[in-house]
Structures are given as structure tokens and as C-alpha cells.
Coordinates of C-alpha atoms in Angstrom, one line a residue:
X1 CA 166.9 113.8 167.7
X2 CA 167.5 110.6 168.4
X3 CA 171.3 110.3 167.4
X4 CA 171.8 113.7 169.2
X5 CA 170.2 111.9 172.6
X6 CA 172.3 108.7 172.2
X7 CA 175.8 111.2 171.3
X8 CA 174.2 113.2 174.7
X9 CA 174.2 109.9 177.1
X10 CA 177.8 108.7 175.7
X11 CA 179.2 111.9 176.6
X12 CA 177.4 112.0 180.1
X13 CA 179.0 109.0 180.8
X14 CA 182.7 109.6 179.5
X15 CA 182.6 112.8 181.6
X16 CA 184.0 113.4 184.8
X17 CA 182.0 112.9 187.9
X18 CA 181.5 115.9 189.8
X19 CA 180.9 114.5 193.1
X20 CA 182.1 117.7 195.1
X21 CA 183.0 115.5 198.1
X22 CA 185.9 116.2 200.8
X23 CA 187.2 113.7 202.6
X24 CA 190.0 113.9 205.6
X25 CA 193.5 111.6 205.5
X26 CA 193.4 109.3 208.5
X27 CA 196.6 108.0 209.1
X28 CA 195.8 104.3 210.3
X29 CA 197.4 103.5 213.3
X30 CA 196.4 101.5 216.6
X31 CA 193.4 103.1 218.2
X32 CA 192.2 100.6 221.5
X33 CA 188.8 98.7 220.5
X34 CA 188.0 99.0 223.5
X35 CA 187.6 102.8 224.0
X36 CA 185.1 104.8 221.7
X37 CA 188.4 106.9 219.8
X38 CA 187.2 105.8 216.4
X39 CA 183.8 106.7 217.9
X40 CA 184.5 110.3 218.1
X41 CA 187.3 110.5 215.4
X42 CA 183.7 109.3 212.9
X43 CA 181.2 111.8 215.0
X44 CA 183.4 114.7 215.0
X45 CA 184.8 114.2 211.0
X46 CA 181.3 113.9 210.2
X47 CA 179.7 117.2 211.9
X48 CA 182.3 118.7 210.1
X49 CA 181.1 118.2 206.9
X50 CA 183.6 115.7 205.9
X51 CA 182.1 112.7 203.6
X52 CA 184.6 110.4 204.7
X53 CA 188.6 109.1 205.6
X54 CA 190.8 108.3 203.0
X55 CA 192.5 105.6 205.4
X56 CA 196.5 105.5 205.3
X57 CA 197.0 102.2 205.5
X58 CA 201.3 101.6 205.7
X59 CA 201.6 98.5 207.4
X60 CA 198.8 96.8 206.1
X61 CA 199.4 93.1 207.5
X62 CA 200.0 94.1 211.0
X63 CA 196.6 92.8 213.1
X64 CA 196.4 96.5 215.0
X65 CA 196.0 97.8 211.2
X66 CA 192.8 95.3 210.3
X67 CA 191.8 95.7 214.1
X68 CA 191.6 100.1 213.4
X69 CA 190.0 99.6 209.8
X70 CA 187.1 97.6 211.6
X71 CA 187.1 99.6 214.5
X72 CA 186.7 102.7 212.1
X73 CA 184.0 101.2 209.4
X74 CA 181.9 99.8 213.2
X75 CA 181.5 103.3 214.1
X76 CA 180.6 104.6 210.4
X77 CA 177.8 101.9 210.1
X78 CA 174.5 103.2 210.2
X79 CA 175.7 106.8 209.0
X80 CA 176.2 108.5 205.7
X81 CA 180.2 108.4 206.2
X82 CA 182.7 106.5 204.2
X83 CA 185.9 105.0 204.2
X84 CA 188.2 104.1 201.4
X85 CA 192.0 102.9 201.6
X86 CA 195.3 105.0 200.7
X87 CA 197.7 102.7 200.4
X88 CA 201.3 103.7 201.7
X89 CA 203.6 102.8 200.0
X90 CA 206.1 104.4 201.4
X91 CA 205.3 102.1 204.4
X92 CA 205.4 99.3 202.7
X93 CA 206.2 98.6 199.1
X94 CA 205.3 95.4 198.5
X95 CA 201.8 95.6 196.6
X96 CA 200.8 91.9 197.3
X97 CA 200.6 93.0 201.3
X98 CA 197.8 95.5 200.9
X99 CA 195.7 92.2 198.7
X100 CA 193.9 90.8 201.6
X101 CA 192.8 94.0 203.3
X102 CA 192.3 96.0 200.9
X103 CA 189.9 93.0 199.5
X104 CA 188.5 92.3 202.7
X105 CA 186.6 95.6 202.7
X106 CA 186.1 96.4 199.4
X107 CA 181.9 95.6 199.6
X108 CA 181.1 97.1 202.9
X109 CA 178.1 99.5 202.9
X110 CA 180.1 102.4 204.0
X111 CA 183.4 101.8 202.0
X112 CA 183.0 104.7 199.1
X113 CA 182.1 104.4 195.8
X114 CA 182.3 106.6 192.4
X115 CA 182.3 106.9 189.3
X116 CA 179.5 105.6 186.8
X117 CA 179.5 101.6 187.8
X118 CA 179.6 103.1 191.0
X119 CA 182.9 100.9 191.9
X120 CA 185.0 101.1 195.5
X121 CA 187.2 103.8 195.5
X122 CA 191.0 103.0 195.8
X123 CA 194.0 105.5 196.1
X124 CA 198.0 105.5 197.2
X125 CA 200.3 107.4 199.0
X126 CA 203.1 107.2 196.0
X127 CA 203.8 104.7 193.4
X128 CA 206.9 103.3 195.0
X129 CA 209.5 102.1 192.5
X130 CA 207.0 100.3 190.8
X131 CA 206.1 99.8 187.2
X132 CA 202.2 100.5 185.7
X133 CA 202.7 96.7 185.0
X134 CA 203.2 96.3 188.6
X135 CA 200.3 98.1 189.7
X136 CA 198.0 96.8 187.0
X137 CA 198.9 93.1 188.1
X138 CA 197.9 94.4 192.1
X139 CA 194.5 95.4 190.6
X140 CA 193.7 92.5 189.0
X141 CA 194.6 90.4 192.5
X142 CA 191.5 92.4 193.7
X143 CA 188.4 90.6 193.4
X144 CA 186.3 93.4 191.9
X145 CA 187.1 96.5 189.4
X146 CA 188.0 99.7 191.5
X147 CA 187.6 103.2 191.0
X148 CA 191.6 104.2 191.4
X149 CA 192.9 107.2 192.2
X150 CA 196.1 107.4 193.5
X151 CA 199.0 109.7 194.0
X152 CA 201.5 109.0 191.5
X153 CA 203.2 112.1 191.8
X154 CA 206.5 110.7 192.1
X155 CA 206.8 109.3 188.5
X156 CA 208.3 110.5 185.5
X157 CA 205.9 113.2 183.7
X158 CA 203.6 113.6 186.2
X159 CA 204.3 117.6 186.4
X160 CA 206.1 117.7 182.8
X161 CA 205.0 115.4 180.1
X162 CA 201.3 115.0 180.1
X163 CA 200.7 112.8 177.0
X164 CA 203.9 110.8 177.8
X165 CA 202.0 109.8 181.3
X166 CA 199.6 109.2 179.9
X167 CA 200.3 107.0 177.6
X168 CA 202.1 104.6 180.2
X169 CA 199.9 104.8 183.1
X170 CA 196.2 106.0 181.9
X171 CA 194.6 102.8 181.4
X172 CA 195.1 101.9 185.0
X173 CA 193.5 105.2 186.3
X174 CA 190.1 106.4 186.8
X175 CA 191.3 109.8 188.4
X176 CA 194.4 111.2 189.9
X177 CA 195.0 112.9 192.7
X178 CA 198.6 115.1 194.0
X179 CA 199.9 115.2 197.3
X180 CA 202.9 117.6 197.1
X181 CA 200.6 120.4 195.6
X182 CA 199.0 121.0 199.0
X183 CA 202.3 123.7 200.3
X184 CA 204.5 125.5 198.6
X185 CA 208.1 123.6 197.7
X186 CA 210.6 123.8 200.7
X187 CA 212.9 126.9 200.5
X188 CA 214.8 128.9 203.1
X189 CA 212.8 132.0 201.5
X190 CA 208.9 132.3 202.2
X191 CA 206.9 131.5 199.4
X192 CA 203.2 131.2 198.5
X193 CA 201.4 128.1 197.6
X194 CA 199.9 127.5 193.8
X195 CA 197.5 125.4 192.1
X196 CA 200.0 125.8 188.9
X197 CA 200.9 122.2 188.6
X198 CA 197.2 121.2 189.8
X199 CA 195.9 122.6 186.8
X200 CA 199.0 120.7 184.5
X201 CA 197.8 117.8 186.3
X202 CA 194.2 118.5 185.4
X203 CA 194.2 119.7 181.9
X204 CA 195.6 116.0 181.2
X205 CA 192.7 114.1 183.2
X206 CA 190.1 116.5 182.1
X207 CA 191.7 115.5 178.6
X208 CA 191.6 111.6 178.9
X209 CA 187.7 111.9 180.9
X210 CA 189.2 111.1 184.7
X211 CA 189.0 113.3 187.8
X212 CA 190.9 115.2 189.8
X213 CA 191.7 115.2 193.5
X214 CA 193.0 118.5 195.3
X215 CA 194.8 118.3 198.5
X216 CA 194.2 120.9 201.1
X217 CA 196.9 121.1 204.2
X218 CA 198.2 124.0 207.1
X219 CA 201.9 123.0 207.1
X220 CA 204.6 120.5 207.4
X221 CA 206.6 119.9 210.7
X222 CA 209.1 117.0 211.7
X223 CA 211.2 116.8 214.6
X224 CA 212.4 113.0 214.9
X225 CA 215.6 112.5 216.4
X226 CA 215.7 108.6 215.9
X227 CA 215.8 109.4 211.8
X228 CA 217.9 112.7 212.6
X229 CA 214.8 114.7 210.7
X230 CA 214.0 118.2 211.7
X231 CA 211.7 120.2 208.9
X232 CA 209.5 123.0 208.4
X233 CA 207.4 123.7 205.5
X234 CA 205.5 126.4 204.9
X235 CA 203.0 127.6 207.2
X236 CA 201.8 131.0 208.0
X237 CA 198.7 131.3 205.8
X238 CA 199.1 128.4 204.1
X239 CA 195.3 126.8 204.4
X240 CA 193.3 130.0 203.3
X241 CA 194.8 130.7 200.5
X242 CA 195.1 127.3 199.5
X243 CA 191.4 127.3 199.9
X244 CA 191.0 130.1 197.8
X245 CA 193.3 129.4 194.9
X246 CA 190.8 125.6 195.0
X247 CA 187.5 127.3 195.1
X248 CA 188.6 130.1 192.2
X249 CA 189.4 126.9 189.7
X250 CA 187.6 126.4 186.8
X251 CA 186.5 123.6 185.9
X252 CA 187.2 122.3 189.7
X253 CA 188.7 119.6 191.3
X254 CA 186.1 116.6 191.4
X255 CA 187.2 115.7 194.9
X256 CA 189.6 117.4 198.0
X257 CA 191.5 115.6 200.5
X258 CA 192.4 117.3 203.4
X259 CA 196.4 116.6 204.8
X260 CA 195.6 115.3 207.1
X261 CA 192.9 114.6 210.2
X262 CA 195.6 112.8 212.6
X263 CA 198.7 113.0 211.2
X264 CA 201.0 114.6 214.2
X265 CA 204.3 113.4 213.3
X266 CA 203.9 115.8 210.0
X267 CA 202.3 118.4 212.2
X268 CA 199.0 118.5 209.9
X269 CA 196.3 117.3 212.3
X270 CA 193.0 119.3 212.7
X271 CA 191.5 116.3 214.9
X272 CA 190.6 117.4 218.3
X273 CA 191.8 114.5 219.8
X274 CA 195.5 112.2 218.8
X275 CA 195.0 109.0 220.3
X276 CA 198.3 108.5 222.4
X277 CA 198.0 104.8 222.0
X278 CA 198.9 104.9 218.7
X279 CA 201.3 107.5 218.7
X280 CA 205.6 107.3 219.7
X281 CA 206.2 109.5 222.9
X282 CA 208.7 111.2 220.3
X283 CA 206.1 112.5 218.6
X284 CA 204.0 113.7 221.2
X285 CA 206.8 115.4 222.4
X286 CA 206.0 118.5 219.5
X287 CA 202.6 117.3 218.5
X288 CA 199.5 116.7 220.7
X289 CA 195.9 118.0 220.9
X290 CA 196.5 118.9 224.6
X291 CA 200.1 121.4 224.0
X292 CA 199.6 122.3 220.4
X293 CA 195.7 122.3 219.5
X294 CA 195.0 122.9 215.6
X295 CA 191.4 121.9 216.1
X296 CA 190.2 125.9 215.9
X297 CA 191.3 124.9 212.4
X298 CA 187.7 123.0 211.9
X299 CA 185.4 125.9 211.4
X300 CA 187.3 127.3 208.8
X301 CA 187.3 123.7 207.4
X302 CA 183.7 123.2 207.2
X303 CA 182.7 126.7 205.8
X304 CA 185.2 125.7 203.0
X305 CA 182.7 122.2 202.6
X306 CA 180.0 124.2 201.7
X307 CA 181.4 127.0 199.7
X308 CA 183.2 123.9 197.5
X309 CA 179.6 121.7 197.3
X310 CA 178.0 124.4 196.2
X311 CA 180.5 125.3 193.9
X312 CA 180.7 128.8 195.4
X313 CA 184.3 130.7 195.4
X314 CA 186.2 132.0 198.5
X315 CA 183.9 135.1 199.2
X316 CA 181.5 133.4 199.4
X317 CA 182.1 131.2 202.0
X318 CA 179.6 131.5 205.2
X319 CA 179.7 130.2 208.6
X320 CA 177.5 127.4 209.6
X321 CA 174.0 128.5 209.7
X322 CA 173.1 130.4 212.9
X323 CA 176.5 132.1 212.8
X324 CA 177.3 135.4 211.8
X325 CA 181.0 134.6 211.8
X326 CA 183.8 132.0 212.5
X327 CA 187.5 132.1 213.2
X328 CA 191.1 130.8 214.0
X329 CA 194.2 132.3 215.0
X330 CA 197.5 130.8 215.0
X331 CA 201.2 131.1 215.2
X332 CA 204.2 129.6 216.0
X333 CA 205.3 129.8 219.9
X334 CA 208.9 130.6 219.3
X335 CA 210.4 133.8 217.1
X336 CA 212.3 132.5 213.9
X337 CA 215.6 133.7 214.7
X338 CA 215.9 131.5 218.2
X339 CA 219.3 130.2 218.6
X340 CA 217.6 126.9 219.9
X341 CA 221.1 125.7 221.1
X342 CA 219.4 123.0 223.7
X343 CA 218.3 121.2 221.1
X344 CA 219.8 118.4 219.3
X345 CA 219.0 118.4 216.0
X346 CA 219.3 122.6 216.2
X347 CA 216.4 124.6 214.0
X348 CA 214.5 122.9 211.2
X349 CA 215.4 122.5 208.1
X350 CA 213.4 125.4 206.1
X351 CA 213.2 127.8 209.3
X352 CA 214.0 130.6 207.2
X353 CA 210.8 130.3 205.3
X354 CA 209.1 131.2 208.1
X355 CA 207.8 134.3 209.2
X356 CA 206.8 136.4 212.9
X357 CA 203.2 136.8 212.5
X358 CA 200.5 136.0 214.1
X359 CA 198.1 134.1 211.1
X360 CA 194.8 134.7 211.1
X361 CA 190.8 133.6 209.1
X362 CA 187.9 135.3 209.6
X363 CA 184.4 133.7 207.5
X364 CA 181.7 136.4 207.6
X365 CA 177.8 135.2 206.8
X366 CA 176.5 136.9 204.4
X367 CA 174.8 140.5 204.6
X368 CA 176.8 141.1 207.6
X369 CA 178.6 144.5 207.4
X370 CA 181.2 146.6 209.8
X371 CA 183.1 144.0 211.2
X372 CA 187.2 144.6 211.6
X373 CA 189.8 142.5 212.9
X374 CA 192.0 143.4 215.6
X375 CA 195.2 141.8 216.4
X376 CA 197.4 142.2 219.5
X377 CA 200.7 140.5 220.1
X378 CA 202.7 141.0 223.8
X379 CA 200.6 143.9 224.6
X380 CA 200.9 145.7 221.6
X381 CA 198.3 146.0 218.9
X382 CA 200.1 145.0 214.9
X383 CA 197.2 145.8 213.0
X384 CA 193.3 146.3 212.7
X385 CA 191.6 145.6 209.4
X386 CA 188.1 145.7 208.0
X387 CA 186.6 142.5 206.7
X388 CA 183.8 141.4 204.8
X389 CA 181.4 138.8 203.8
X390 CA 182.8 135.2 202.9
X391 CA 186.7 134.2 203.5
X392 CA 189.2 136.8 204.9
X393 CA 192.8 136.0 206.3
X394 CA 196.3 137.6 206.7
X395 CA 199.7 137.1 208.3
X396 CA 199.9 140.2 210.5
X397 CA 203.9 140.8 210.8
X398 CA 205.6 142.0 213.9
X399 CA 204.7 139.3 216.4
X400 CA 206.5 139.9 219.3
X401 CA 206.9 137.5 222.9
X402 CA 204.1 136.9 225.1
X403 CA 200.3 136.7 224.9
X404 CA 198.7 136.5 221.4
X405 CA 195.1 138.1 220.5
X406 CA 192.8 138.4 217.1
X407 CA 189.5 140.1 218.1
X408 CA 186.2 140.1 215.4
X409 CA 184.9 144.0 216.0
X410 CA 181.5 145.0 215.5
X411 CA 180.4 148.5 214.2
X412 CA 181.0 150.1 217.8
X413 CA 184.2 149.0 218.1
X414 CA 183.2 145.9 220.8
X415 CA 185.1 142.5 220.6
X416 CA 182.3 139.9 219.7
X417 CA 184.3 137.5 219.2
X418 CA 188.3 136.6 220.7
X419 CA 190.6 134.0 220.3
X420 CA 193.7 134.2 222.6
X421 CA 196.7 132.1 223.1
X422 CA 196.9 128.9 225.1
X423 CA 201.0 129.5 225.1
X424 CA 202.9 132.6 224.8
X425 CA 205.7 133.4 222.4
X426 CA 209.1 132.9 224.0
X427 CA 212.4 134.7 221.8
X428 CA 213.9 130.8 222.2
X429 CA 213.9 127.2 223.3
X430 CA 215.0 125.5 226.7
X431 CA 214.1 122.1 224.5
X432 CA 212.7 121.6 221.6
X433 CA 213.3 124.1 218.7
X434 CA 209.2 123.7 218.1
X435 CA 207.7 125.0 214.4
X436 CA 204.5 123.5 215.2
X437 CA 201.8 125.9 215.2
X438 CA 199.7 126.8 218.2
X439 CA 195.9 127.2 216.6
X440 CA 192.8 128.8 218.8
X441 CA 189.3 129.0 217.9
X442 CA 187.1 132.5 218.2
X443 CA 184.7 132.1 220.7

């Protein structure tokens, strides 16, 4: 009996944690110490649900960067959020930058920890061109053991060769997590998101006893003139089925990171507010809380929190207590086939991928019964549909110009709940060829 206990606590311990906890990429940029924007970015990611930021950190010895990280871990003190550090390395590749930041913070009461040793969390944006020599030498520089799970999805047999992985990089790893999972690969055809090369991914840490990360994301959407980038990436009803295709896995993820909280230049944001002080006007331009809201996104957001604590799938999803429903609309405010002559850079790379329809989640409590979903595009009503308890969503085709409009129905036939376009649909562009989505809570 004895034996059987000691073979019992060895497993336990070479296991994978399950800590079920979501956390929201904050792209690190400068937010004014002096106003209360990391405040509310905190108050607002945490009443969401949200354990914490996974910090984007891409120019990590510039003193706005260190001046944002404290402004962010001030405003988490005293609560039960936490902050770790994605390093970018896209935005900058030279590992030896990140040493003094990264180590700076490392011990603070609200950085987050995991694993067994309970050890501060660590994870990337990339691998860069660098070797696992490379990155084992950066670790070392830090002055305690980390719990490191980064996105190394841009090395060789990371979606191919498992064991060949592996065997070069698993010693440095606790866990792993994959950012290019969270949307489907760009096309000019639409195409439907998978958790196929998730689960490749995780049959490999579930084999070698590390975790798994998940991302989670609505779209991509670029338009930057000064790099000559204009790109859309798939869209429509990207988040709810991602959400669905997460909860249904089995074993499941150990942790989710949502793409992203604040990220407007990739058109990803679910914050309600983008600090403009740390944002270029060019980005604005397509992407800002004010014009092109995603925050209606949040509700949906937080039912999927509980149903993935709880380990609950998709239809099982509920609104927060008190509620007997929550939704989101949103579409795109200009109809795929727009010339868009007036602007530069002409339609997106991708545009064909996209689709007329006017996107749609509806999360029904539980025991709640009759409800149908009505939705109405320039005048004319596409579609009404029942829907039931837990997560329901579609891409309702046939979006025309104008005013947009998904009702909740009860029994009788009355709208209980509405959520209605801030912009109307216009057949093309006087400026900007704009794929960013316009998104509108039910209230």
C-alpha cells in the first residue's frame, strides 16, 4: 500500500497542472501614469473573469515599457489578478534585452505562478531565429527557475514532428502554448477554424508531462500604409466556434489566452477602452473603441470562463448569474465585393474569405425555453431561428446596406433583448477599405 501511495504522489506530481485559468494578451504599450487607464484596463479584465494579462512586452528596454508594467502590476496589487510577461520577439530579438525586466518583476505578489514549485510563469511571442541553446542560456540569466511556456510555433516540427521537437527543445519547456491556431489559415476561400494541430501539439506535451495553452481570437485585420500591409483573416463566427471546438477537447487545454485585450492594429481587441496615447493615429484610423467597438464581445467571453473552469462544454455555457441570456452581434460595415478604389492600398489581402452576414451569439441560462433569434439587415428580416440553453451562434447570409438588427424572442413573439448597429452597411468606401468588425452588445 505503501509503494502504491509513493507510485500515486510521483505521478501526481509528473502530471499536468490543470489550473483552468484564462488570461487576456495585453499588448504593452505607453498608457499615461498619470491617468487611471491601467486602472480600468485591471477592473474591467478582472469582472470579466479573466485571471490575468499575459503582458506583450516588444520593446522591452524602452522606459514607457517598465513605466506600463509598473503602472499595470500598481493597479493589480491588492487583488486576485496577475501578470506574467510574453516576450516579443518579433519586436525585438535580442534575448539579453528582455533580462533586466523580465527579472525585475519576477517575485512580485501578483506576477503568476504554476506548476508544482509554484515558479513565475514566462512565455514568448515566437522563438525568433534562435537556437534552444540560445534560449536555455536567456533562462539561466534569470535569477530564478521559471515556469516557460512559450510560443514556439515557428520552429521546425512544431506541427509535424513531435518526438523530433521534442527532443531538441523539451528540456527547456514546462508547457507550450500556439498562437497561429486561434483562426483558420489565410485563404481567399472561407474556411472554418480547427483545433487539429492543437491536439498534434498536445498529444506531444501530454506525452512528455507539460501543459497546454489554447488561444482564443475574433479575427485578424491590418491596414498600415507605412509597411504597405492590408489583411483580413477570418472572421465571421470565428470566436464561437473556436470556443466550442476548446470546450469539446478532451483531455483540455490547461490554460487559454485570449488574442488579444488591446491589440487594435491586428483588429483583435475586446477592451472597452484603447488608450490613444499609446496608439499611432494610423491605427486608430480603422481601429478604436469609439468607431468600431468589439467590447459586446465580453459577455460572450466571460460565459465561456465559467463553462471552461468548470470544465463544462459549449451547451452548457450560462450567462452570469441573474441573467437569463447574453449576446453580441456583429459584422463588417462594408459589403465584400466594394471596389474600394479611394483607397490606397485597395481591399485586403484575404477579402475573399469573407462573407455578407450579419454574425451573431446568443448564451441561454439554463432551464430557459422558447427563445428565437431574429435577425434583420436594411429593413429586411434574413432569418429567425430557435435557440436553446448554453452557446448558440450563426452567420446569417444575405446582409444587405443599412441598419443591422439581432433580436432574443420570447415565447410570444416580443423582443427582450436587441442589439442594433452603431454604423450602417455602405455597398463601398469613400476611404478606407475597413474589414474591421463593428460588434454590439444585447441589451
Amino acid at each position: 500500500m505503501r509503494s502504491l501511495q509513493l507510485i500515486l504522489g510521483l505521478a501526481s506530481l509528473l502530471a499536468p497542472i490543470q489550473a483552468k485559468d484564462v488570461f487576456a494578451h495585453y499588448l504593452v504599450g505607453t498608457v499615461d501614469p498619470s491617468t487611471d487607464h491601467a486602472q480600468q484596463d485591471v477592473s474591467q479584465a478582472l469582472a470579466m473573469g479573466f485571471k490575468g494579462f499575459a503582458m506583450n512586452v516588444g520593446q522591452p528596454t524602452q522606459p514607457w515599457a517598465r513605466t506600463t508594467i509598473q503602472s499595470l502590476f500598481d493597479a493589480a496589487s491588492g487583488t486576485d489578478f496577475q501578470l506574467f510577461f510574453s516576450m516579443d520577439i518579433y519586436g525585438d530579438g535580442t534575448l539579453s534585452d528582455f533580462t533586466q525586466l523580465v527579472s525585475d518583476f519576477l517575485t512580485h505578489d501578483n506576477y503568476y505562478k504554476a506548476g508544482p514549485s509554484s515558479q513565475p510563469f514566462l512565455s514568448t511571442y515566437s522563438a525568433g531565429s534562435h537556437s534552444s541553446s540560445d534560449w536555455s542560456s536567456f533562462l539561466s540569466t534569470l535569477p530564478t527557475q521559471t515556469y516557460f511556456v512559450p510560443d514556439f510555433d515557428n520552429t521546425d516540427g512544431y506541427y509535424t514532428d513531435s518526438a523530433s521537437w521534442f527532443s531538441t527543445w523539451g528540456s527547456l519547456v514546462s508547457g507550450l502554448f500556439s498562437w497561429e491556431t486561434a483562426w483558420p489559415a489565410q485563404s481567399d476561400a472561407p474556411s472554418n477554424v480547427s483545433t487539429a494541430s492543437d491536439q498534434f501539439v498536445m498529444q506531444g506535451t501530454q506525452a512528455n508531462q507539460k501543459t497546454y495553452m489554447i488561444s482564443l481570437s475574433s479575427l485578424q485585420y491590418k491596414h498600415l500604409p507605412d509597411q504597405n500591409t492590408h489583411y483580413y483573416r477570418v472572421g465571421e463566427v470565428n470566436l464561437p466556434q473556436r470556443m466550442t471546438e476548446i470546450l469539446a477537447l478532451s483531455p483540455a487545454p490547461d490554460f487559454v489566452e485570449v488574442v488579444t485585450w488591446n491589440d487594435a492594429g491586428e483588429g483583435h481587441y475586446i477592451s472597452n477602452n484603447l488608450w490613444e496615447e499609446g496608439i499611432p493615429q494610423e491605427i486608430l484610423d480603422y481601429a478604436n473603441a469609439a468607431d468600431w467597438p468589439h467590447a459586446g464581445w465580453q459577455p460572450l467571453i466571460t460565459s465561456f470562463i465559467g463553462a471552461f473552469g468548470a470544465g463544462k462544454d459549449a451547451s452548457a455555457m450560462a450567462p452570469p448569474e441573474g441573467s437569463n441570456a447574453v449576446g453580441t452581434m456583429w459584422y463588417r460595415a462594408i459589403l465584400k465585393d466594394a471596389a474600394c478604389a479611394a483607397d490606397p492600398l485597395g481591399k485586403p489581402g484575404g477579402w475573399q474569405a469573407a462573407e455578407d452576414a450579419v454574425n451573431w451569439a446568443v448564451v441561454v441560462a439554463a432551464g430557459q425555453e422558447g427563445y428565437q433569434v431574429r435577425v434583420t439587415s436594411g429593413g429586411t428580416e434574413l432569418q429567425t431561428v430557435p435557440v436553446s440553453a448554453g452557446l448558440n451562434y450563426g452567420a446569417t447570409p444575405g446582409m444587405k446596406t443599412g441598419a443591422q438588427k439581432v433580436e432574443l424572442l420570447d415565447g410570444s413573439g416580443n423582443a427582450v433583448m436587441t442589439a442594433n448597429s452603431q454604423r450602417d452597411v455602405a455597398a463601398d468606401s469613400d476611404g478606407i477599405c475597413n474589414f474591421n468588425y463593428q460588434v454590439a452588445g444585447m441589451a
